[in-house]
XYZ file of C-alpha atoms in Angstrom:
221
model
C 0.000 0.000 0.000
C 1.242 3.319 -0.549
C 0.179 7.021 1.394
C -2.248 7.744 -1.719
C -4.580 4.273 -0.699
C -4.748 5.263 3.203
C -5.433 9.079 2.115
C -6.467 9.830 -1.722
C -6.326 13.460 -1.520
C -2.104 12.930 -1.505
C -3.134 12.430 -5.617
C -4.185 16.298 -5.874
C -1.224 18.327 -8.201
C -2.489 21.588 -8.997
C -0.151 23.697 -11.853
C 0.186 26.684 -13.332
C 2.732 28.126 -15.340
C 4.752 28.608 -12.777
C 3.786 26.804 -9.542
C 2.826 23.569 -8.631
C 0.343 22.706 -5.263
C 0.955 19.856 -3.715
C -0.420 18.465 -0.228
C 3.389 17.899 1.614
C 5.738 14.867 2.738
C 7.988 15.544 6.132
C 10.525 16.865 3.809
C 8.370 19.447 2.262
C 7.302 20.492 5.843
C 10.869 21.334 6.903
C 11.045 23.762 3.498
C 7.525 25.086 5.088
C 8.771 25.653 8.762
C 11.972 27.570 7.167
C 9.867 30.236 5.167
C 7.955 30.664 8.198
C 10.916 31.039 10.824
C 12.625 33.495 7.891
C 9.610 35.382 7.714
C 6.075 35.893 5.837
C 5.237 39.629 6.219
C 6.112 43.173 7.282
C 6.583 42.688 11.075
C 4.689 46.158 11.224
C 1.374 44.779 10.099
C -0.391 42.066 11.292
C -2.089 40.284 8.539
C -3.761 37.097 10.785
C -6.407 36.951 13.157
C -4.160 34.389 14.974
C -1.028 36.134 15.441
C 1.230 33.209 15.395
C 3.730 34.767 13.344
C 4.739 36.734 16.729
C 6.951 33.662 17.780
C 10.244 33.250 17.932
C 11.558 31.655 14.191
C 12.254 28.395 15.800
C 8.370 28.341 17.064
C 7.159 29.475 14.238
C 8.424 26.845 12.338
C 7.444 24.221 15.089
C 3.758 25.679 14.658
C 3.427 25.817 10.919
C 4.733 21.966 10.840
C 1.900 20.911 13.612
C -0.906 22.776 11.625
C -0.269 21.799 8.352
C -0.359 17.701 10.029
C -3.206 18.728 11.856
C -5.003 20.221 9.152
C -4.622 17.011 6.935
C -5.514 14.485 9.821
C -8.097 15.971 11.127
C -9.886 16.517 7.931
C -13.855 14.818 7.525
C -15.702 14.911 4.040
C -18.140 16.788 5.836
C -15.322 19.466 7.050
C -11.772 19.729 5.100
C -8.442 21.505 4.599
C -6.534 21.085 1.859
C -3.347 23.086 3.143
C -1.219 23.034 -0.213
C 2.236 23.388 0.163
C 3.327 26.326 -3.185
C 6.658 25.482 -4.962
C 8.689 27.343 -7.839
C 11.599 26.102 -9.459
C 11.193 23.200 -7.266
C 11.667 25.480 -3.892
C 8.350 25.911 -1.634
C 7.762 29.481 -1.257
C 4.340 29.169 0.994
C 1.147 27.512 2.096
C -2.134 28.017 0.134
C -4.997 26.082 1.759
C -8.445 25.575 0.422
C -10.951 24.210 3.263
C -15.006 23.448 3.213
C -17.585 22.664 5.726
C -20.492 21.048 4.397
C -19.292 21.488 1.112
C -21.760 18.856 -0.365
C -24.496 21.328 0.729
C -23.201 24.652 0.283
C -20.756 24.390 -2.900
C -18.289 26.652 -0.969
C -14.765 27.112 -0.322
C -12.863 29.532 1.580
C -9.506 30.119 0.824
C -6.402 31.395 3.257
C -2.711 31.523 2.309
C 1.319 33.289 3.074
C 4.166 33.427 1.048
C 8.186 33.814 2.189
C 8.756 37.384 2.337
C 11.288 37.403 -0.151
C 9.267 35.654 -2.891
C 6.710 38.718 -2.276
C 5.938 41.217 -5.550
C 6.341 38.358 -8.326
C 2.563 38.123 -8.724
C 3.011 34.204 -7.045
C 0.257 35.321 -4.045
C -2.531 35.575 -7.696
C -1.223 32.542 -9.212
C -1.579 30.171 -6.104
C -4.796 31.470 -5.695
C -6.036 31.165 -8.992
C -5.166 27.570 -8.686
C -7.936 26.889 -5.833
C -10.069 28.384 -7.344
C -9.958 26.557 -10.685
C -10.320 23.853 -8.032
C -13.234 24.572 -6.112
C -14.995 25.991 -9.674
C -13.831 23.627 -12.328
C -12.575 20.357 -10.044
C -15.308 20.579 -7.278
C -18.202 22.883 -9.322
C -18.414 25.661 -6.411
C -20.902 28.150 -6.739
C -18.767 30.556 -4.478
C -15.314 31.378 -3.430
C -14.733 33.055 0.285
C -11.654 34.920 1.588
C -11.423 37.376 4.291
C -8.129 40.173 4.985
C -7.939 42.967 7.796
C -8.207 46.424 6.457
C -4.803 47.586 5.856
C -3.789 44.178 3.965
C -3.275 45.990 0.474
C -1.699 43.090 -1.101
C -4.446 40.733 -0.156
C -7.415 42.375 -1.373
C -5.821 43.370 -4.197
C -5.292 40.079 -5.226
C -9.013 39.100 -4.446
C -10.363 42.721 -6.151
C -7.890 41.771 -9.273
C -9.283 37.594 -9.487
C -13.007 39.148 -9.161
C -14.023 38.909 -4.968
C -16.566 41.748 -4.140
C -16.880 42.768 -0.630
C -19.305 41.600 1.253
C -19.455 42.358 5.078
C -17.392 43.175 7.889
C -16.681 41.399 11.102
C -14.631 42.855 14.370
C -11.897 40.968 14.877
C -9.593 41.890 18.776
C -5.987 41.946 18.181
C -3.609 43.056 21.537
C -6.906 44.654 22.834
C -7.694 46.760 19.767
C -10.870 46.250 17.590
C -9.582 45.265 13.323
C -12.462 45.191 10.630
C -11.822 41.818 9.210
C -13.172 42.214 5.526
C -15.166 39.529 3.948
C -14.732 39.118 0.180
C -17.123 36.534 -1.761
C -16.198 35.367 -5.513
C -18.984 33.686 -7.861
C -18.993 31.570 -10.402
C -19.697 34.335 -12.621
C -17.218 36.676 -11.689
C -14.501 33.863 -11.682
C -14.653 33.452 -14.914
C -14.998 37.090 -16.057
C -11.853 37.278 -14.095
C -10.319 34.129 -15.142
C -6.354 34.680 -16.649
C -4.622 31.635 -15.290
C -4.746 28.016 -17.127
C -4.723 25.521 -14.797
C -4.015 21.321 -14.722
C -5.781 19.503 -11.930
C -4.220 16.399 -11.332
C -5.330 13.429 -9.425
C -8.984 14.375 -8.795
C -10.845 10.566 -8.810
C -13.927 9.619 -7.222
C -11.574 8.497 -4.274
C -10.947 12.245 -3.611
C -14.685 13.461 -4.221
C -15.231 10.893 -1.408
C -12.787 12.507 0.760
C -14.450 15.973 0.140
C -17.692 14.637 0.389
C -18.550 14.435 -2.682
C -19.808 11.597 -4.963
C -21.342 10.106 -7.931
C -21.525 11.354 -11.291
C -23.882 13.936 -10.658
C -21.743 15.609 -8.634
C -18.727 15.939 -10.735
């Protein structure tokens, strides 16, 4: 038996034309941990509701390896993560994770991500999200896409403005005792594919997978 057989959704390759998602191995985790000890943003803005990027490097690294195993194991076809592991020129740059609840019912995905701080401004944090989204529309037929960003996160609305998103609600998020307006942003299927620039190649998407996303049968594909 091989990893694939115990947990189909190792099959899933997503590529672009210049990145490749991929769900990781242990060694793929230790490339992970080191973008996240070396840094994913300004340290003067705090991009997550969880600020775990506060830790020391060593920490940091520690955390991102536990989530990303938790994330996988923990994962039901009625509620999912896909936490994709982003690699260029066959070094991985960042995480970008597509995750569901009830995705059978609702036909919608929300989508979170980082990248290394020095592989920011190459237009990578557009591409890698472009590539879940040609998942959840074309792979899993979504009738939405969901992201959210604090106000003051210029690079990550304009990647959700530029792919299509439009706003839609606020919620109050407390960070070190201050209230942030956490912006919603909501993408149909229409506006994905007004919007739609990237070609992408899903790979390994079989009824195995569907399964593990709780999906099934050929109506649903």
């Amino acid at each position: 038996m091989m990893l694939t057989d115990y947990l189909p959704v190792y099959r899933l390759r997503l590529r672009t034309e210049r990145l490749e998602l991929r769900l990781p191995d242990l060694d793929d985790l230790v490339a992970l941990a080191d973008q996240a000890a070396a840094g994913v943003h300004d340290p003067s803005f705090m991009p997550f509701v969880q600020p775990w990027t506060e830790a020391e490097p060593l920490e940091r690294g520690r955390a991102t390896i536990q989530w990303q195993m938790r994330a996988i194991m923990t994962s039901t076809p009625e509620a999912w993560a896909l936490p994709f592991v982003v690699v260029h020129d066959s070094l991985i740059i960042g995480l970008q994770e597509v995750s569901a609840k009830e995705y059978r019912a609702t036909r919608e995905g929300s989508t979170g991500s980082w990248l290394g701080l020095v592989h920011h401004g190459n237009g990578f944090g557009t591409e890698m999200r472009a590539a879940v989204l040609d998942f959840l529309f074309t792979g899993l037929g979504a009738d939405y896409a969901l992201s959210a960003s604090f106000d003051g996160n210029g690079p990550s609305q304009g990647v959700s403005r530029k792919l299509g998103y439009r706003e839609d609600g606020i919620d109050h998020r407390v960070l070190h005792g201050e209230r942030r307006v956490d912006r919603r942003w909501r993408l149909s299927r229409e506006d994905w594919e007004a919007n739609r620039e990237h070609e992408v190649a899903i790979e390994g998407l079989d009824d195995e997978v569907r399964a593990a996303l709780g999906l099934g049968g050929d109506a649903e594909k």
